[in-house]
CSV table of C-alpha atoms in Angstrom, one decimal:
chain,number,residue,atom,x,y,z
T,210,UNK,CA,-19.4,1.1,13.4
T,211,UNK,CA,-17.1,4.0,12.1
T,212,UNK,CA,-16.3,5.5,9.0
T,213,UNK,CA,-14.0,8.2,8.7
T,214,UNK,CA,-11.9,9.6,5.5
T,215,UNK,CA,-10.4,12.9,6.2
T,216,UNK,CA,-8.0,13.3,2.9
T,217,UNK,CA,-9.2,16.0,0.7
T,218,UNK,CA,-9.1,13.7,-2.8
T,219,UNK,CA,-8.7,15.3,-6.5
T,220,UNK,CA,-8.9,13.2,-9.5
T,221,UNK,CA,-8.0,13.1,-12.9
T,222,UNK,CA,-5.9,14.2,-15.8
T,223,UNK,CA,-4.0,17.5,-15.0
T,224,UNK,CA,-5.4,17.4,-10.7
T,225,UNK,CA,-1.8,18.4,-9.3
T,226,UNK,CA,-1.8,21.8,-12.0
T,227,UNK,CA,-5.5,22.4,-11.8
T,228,UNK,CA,-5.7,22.1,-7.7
T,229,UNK,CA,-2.2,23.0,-6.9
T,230,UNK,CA,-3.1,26.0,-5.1
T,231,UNK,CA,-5.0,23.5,-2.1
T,232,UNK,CA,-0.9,23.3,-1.1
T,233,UNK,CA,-0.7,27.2,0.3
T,234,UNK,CA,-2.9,25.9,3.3
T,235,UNK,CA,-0.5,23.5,4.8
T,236,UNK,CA,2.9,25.4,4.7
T,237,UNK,CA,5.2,27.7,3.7
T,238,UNK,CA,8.7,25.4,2.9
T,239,UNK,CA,7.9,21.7,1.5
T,240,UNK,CA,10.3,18.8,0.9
T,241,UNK,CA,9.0,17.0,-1.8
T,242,UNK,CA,9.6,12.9,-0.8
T,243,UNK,CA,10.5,11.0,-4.2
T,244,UNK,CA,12.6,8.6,-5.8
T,245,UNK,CA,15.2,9.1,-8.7
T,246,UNK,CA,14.1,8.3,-11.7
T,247,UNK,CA,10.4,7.6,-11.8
T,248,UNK,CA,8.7,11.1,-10.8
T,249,UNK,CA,11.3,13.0,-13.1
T,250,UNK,CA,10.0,10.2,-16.3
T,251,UNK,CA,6.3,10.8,-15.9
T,252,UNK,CA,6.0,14.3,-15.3
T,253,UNK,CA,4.5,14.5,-11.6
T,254,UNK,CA,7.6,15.5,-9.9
T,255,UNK,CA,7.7,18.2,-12.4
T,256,UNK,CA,3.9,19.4,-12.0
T,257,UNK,CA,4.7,19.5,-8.4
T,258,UNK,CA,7.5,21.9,-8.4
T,259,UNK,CA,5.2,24.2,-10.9
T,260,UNK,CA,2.3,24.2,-8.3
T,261,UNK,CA,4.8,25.3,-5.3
T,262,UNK,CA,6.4,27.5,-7.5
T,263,UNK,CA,2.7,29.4,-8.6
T,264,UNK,CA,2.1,29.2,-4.8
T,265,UNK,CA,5.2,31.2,-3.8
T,266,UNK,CA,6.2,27.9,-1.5
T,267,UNK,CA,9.6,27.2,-1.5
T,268,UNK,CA,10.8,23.3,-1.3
T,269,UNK,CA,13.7,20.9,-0.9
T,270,UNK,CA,13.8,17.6,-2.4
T,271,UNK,CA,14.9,14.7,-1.0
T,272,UNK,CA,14.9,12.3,-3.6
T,273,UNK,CA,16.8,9.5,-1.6
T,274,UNK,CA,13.6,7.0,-1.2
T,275,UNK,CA,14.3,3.1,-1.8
T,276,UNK,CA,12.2,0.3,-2.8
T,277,UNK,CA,10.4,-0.5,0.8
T,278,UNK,CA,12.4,2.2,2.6
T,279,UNK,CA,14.3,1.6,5.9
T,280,UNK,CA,13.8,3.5,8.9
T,281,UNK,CA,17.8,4.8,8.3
T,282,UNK,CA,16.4,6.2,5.2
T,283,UNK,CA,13.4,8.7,7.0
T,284,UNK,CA,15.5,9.5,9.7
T,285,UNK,CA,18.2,10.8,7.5
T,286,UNK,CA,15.3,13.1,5.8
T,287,UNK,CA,13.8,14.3,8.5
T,288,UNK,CA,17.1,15.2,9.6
T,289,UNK,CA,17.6,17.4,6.6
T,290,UNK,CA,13.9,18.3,6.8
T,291,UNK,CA,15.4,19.9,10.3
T,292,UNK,CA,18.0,21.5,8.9
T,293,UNK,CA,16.1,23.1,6.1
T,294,UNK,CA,13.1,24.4,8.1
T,295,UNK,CA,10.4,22.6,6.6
T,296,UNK,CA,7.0,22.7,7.2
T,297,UNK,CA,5.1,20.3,5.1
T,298,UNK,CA,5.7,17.4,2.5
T,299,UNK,CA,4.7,16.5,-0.6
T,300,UNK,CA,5.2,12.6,-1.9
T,301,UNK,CA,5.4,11.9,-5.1
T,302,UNK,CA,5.7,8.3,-6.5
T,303,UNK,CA,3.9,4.9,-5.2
T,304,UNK,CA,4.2,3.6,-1.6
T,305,UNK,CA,7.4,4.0,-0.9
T,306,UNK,CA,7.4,8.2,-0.9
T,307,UNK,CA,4.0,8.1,0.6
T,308,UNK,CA,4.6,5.5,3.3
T,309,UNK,CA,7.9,7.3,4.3
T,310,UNK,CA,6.8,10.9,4.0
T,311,UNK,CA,4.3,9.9,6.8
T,312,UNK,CA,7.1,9.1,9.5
T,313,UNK,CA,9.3,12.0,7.8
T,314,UNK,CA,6.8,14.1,8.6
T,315,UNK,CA,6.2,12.5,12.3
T,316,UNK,CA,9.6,12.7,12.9
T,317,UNK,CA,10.7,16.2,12.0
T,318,UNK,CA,7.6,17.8,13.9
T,319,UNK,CA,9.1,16.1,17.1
T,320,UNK,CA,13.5,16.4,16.6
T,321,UNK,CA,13.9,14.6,19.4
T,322,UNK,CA,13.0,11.9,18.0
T,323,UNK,CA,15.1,11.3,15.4
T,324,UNK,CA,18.1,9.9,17.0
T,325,UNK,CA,15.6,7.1,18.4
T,326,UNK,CA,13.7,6.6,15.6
T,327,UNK,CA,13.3,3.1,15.5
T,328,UNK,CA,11.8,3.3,19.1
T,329,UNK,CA,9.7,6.3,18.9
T,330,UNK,CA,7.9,5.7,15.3
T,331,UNK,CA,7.3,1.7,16.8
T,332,UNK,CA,6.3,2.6,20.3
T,333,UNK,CA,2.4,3.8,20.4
T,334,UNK,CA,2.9,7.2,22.3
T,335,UNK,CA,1.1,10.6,20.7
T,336,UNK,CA,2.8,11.9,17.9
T,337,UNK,CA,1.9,15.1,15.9
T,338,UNK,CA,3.5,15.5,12.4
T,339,UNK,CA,3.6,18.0,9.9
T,340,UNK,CA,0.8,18.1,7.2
T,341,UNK,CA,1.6,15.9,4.0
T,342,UNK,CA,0.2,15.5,0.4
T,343,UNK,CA,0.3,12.8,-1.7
T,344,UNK,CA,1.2,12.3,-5.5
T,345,UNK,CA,0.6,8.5,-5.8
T,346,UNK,CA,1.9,7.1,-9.8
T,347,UNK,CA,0.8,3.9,-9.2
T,348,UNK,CA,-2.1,2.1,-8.9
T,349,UNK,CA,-1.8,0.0,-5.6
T,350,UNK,CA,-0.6,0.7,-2.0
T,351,UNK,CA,-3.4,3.4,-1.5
T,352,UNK,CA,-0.9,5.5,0.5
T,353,UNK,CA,-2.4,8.8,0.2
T,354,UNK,CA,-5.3,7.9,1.8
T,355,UNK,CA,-4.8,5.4,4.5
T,356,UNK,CA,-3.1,6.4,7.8
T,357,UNK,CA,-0.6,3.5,7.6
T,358,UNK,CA,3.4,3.6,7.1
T,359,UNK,CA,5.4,0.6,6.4
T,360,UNK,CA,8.7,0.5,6.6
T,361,UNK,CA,12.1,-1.7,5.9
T,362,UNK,CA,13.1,-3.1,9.8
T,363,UNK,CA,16.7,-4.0,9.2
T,364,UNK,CA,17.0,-5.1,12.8
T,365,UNK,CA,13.5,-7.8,12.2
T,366,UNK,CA,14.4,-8.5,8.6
T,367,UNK,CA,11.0,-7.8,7.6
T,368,UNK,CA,8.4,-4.9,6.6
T,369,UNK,CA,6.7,-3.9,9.6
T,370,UNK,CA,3.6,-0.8,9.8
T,371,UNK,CA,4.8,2.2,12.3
T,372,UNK,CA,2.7,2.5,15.6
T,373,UNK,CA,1.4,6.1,14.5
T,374,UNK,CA,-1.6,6.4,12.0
T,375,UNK,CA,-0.9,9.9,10.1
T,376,UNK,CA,-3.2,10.2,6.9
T,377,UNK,CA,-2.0,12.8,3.9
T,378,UNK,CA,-4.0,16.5,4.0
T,379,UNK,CA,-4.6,15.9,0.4
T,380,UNK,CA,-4.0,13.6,-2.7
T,381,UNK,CA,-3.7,14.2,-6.2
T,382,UNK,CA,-4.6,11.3,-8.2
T,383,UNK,CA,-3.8,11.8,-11.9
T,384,UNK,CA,-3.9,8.2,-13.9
T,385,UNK,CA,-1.4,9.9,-16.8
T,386,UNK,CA,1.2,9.2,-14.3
T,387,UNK,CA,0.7,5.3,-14.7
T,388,UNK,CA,1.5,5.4,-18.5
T,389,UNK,CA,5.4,5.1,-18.0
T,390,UNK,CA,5.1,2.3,-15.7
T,391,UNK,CA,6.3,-1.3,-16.6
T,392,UNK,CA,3.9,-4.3,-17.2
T,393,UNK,CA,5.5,-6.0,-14.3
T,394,UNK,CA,5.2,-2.9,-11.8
T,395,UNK,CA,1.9,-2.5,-13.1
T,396,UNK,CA,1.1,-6.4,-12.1
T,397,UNK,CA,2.4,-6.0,-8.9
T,398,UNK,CA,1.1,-2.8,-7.8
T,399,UNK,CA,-2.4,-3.9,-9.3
T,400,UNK,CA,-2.6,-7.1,-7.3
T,401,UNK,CA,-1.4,-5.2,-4.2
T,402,UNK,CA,-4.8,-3.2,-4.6
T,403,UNK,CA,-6.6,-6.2,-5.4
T,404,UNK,CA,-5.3,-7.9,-2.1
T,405,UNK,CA,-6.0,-4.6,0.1
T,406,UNK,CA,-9.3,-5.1,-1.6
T,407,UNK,CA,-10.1,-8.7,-1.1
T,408,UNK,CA,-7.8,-8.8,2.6
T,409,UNK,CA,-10.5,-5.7,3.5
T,410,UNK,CA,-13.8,-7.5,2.8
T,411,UNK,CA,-13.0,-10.6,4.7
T,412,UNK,CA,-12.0,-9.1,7.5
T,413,UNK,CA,-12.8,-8.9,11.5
T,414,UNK,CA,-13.1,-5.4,11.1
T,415,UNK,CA,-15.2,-5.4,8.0
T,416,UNK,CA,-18.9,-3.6,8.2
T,417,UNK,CA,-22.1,-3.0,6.0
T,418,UNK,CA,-20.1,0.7,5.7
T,419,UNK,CA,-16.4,0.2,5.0
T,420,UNK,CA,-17.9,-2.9,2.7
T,421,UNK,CA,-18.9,-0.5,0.2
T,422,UNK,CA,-15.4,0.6,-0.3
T,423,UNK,CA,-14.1,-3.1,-0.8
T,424,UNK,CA,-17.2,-4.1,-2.3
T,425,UNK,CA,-17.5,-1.4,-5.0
T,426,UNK,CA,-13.2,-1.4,-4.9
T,427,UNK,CA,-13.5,-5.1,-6.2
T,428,UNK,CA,-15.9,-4.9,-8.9
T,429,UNK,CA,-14.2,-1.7,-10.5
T,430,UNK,CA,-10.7,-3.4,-10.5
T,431,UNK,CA,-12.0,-6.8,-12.2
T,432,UNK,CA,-13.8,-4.7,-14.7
T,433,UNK,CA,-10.3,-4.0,-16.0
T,434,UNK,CA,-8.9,-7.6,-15.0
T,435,UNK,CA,-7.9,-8.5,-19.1
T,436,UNK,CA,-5.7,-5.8,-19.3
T,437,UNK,CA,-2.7,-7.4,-17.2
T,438,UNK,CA,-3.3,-10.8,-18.6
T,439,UNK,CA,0.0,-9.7,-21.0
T,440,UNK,CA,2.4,-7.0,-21.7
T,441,UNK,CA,1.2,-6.8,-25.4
T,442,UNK,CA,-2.1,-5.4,-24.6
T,443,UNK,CA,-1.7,-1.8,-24.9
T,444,UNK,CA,-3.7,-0.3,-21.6
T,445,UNK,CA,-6.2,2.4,-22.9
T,446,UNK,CA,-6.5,5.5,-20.9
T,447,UNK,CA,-9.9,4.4,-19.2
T,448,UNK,CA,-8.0,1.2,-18.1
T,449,UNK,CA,-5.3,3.5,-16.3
T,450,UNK,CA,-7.9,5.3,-14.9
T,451,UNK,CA,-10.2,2.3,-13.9
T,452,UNK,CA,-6.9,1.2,-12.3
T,453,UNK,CA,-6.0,3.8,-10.0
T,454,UNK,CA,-9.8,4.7,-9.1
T,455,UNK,CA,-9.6,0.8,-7.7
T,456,UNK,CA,-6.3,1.6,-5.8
T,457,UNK,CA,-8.0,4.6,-4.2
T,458,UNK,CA,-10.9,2.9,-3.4
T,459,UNK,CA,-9.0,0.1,-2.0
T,460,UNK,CA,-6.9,2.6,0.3
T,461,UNK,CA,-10.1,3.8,1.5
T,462,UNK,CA,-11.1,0.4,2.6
T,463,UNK,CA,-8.0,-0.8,4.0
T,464,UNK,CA,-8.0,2.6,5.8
T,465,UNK,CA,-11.3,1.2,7.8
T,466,UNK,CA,-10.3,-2.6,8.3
T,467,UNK,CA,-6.4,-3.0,8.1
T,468,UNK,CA,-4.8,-6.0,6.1
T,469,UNK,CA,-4.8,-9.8,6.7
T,470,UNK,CA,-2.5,-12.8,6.2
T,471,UNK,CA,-1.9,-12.3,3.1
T,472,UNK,CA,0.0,-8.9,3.9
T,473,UNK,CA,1.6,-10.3,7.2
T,474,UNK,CA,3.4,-13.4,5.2
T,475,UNK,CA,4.7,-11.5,2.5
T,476,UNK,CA,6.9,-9.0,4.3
T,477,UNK,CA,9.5,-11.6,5.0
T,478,UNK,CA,9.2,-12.6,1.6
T,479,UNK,CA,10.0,-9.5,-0.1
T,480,UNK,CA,12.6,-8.6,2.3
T,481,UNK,CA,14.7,-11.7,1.8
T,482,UNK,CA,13.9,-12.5,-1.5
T,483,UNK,CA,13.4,-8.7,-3.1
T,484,UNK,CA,10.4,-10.2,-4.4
T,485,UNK,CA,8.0,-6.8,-5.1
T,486,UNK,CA,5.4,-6.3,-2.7
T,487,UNK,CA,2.5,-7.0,-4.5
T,488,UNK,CA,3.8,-9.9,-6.5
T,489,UNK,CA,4.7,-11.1,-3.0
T,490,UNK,CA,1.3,-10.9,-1.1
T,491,UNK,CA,-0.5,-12.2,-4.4
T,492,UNK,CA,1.4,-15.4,-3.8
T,493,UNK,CA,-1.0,-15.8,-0.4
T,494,UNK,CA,-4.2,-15.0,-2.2
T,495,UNK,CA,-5.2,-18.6,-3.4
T,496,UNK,CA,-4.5,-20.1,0.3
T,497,UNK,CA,-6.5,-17.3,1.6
T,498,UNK,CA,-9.4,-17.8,0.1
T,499,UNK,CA,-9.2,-21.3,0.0
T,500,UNK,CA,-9.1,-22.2,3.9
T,501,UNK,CA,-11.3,-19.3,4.7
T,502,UNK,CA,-14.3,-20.4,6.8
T,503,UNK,CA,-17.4,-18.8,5.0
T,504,UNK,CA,-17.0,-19.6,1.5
T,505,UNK,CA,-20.3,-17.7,1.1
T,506,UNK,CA,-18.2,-14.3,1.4
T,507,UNK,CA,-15.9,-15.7,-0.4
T,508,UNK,CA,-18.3,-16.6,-3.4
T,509,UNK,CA,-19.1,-13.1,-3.1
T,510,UNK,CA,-15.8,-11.4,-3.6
T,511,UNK,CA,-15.1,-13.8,-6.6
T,512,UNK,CA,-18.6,-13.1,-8.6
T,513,UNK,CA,-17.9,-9.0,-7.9
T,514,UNK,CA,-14.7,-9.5,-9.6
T,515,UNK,CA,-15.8,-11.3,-12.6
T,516,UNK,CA,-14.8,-14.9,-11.5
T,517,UNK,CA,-16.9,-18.1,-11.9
T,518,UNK,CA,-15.1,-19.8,-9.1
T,519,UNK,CA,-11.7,-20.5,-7.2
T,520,UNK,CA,-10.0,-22.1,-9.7
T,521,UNK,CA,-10.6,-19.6,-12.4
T,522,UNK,CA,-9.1,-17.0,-10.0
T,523,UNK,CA,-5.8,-19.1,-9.2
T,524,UNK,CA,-5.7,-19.5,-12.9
T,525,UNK,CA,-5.9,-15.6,-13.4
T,526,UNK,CA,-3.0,-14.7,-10.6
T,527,UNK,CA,-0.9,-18.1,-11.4
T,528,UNK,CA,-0.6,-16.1,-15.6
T,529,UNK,CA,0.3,-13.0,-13.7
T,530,UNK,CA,2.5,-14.1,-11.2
T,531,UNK,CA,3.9,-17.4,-11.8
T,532,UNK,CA,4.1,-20.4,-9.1
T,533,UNK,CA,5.6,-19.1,-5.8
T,534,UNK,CA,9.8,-20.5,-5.2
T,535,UNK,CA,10.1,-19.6,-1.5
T,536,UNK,CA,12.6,-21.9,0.1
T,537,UNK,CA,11.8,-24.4,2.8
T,538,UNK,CA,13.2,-22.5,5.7
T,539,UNK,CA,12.5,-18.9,4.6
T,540,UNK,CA,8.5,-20.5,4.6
T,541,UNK,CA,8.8,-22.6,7.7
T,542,UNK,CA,10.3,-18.9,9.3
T,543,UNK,CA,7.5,-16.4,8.0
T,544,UNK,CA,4.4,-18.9,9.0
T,545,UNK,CA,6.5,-18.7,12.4
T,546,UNK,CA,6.4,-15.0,12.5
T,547,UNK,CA,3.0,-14.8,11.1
T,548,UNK,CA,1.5,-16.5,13.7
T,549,UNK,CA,3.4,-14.3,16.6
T,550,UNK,CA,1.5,-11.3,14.8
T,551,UNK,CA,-1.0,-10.2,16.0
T,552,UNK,CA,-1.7,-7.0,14.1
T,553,UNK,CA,-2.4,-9.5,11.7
T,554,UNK,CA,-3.9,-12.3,13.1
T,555,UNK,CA,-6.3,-10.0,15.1
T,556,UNK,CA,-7.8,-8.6,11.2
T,557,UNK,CA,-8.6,-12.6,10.4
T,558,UNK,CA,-12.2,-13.5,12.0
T,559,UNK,CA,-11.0,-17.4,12.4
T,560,UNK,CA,-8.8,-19.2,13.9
T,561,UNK,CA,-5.4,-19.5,12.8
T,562,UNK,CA,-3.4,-22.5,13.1
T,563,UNK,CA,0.2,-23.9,11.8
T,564,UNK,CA,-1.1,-26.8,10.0
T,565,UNK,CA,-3.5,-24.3,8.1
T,566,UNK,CA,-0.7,-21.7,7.3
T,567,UNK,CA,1.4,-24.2,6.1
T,568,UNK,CA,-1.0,-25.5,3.2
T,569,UNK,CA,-1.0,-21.9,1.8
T,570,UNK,CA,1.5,-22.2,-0.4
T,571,UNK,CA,-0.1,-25.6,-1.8
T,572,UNK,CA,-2.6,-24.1,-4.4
């Protein structure tokens, strides 16, 4: 067994202000990796710039991340990150900055690499990077403290994880940034946590160690279950916070075990369908538990979210979510791929067959 963590972790309301002067360690010149709207509404992006700024730590931002970025996308910004002498990165947003500052990072440390970047960041050779911290303001990838990077594969028409495993220096984690967020992004990044969380504790690579993350990770998240059951219950700032501590958590675990079927069928999904992530892999968590061999672990992970059975659950995610409209051939075409992954397939601790894959969709 193993357990090992090595991001430096600050929490709560004012962390990135309070801590900001952790940042003089890893650099002299950041790019801060965001998006264009989100980090400017809720105030992180700006907290960020007034921590460098009190440092003496001059920065670029590249504020060019997409939904589910593309491997075009980093290679363009570590390009620039070239170009403008950087030395360290800050993310600021949900998994997108996070996932790509990671392969920004891995790919401006080595320059070489950035006309081939497709190859080098999906072809398991050492890589160093530069150091990165993380701003996450949402509350469900767990990108600032797992050593994972998923990016937009134009070429496969899917999401697929980068070869390297980079972990962020440090992460802020301030809940206050979750209060601009929409109900729906705050379904679907809270399920995406609540998969990792689930995915993690039935898992090949699950332990009496990493379990406490996933174990602990579940019954924090469905303490604050009611809150997403509608968009006119107002979230109370100990439900934002309850939120995002799960989402850490659930990093932590998935940082240990890696994800399962559930996050291997729903890449093609979102991809094709621009279905969000977590809305996407929540589709696959009533087949999941369903046809998993030991219903005894399963039992567990429903009574340490709150759940008096199966059904109760699918009733839960089928009010968040809705019923799943994936189109014959896009479904005959990811239980194909699924079953040719074995990232995936290896993190399942059964057997997986067609015939079973194919009955996940039928709740």
């Amino acid at each position: 067994m193993r357990l090992y963590m090595p991001t430096k972790v600050f929490f709560g309301s004012g962390c990135v202000s309070e801590n900001g002067a952790e940042l003089k360690a890893l650099g002299s010149r950041a790019m801060i990796v965001t998006g264009k709207h989100s980090s400017r509404i809720n105030g992180s992006l700006a907290a960020v710039e007034q921590a460098l700024q009190a440092n003496g730590q001059t920065y670029v931002i590249f504020d060019e991340i997409e939904e589910n970025p593309s491997v075009e996308t980093v290679a363009v910004a570590a390009g620039i990150a070239v170009k403008e002498q950087v030395d360290f990165f800050v993310a600021v947003g949900g998994g997108s900055p996070m996932d790509a500052s990671k392969a920004i990072s891995l790919l401006a440390a080595n320059p070489s690499a950035i006309d081939h970047a497709e190859e080098r960041l999906y072809h398991p050779e050492l890589m160093q990077g530069y150091p990165v911290a993380a701003v996450p303001t949402t509350s469900g990838t767990g990108s600032e403290v797992t050593p994972y990077a998923i990016l937009t594969r134009h070429d496969l028409h899917t999401k697929q994880s980068i070869a390297h495993k980079w972990f962020a220096d440090l992460a802020f984690v301030d809940a206050g940034y979750l209060k601009t967020s929409s109900y729906e992004n705050m379904v679907s990044t809270c399920v995406d946590a609540l998969a990792h969380l689930i995915e993690s504790y039935l898992n090949t690579n699950a332990n009496a160690y990493n379990r406490i993350y996933s174990a602990e990770g579940l019954r924090i998240w469905g303490s604050a279950k009611e809150y997403l059951l509608s968009s006119e219950i107002k979230i109370p700032d100990e439900g934002y916070e309850t939120f995002m501590h799960a989402s850490v958590v659930a990093g932590m675990a998935i940082a240990h075990t890696g994800t399962s079927i559930p996050h291997g069928l729903s890449y093609p999904v979102t991809y094709e369908l621009g279905i969000p992530h977590g809305k996407a892999v929540g589709f696959f968590l009533p087949g999941f538990l369903r046809f998993y061999n030991n219903q005894k672990r399963v039992a567990e992970v429903l009574e340490l979210l709150g759940f008096e059975n199966r059904a109760e659950f699918i009733a839960y995610l089928d009010k968040l979510l809705g019923k799943p409209q994936i189109p014959e051939e896009l479904w005959e075409e990811d239980v194909q791929k699924l079953l040719q992954n074995p990232a995936k397939l290896k993190n399942y601790p059964f057997e997986m067959t067609e015939e079973i894959l194919k009955k996940y969709l039928n709740k």
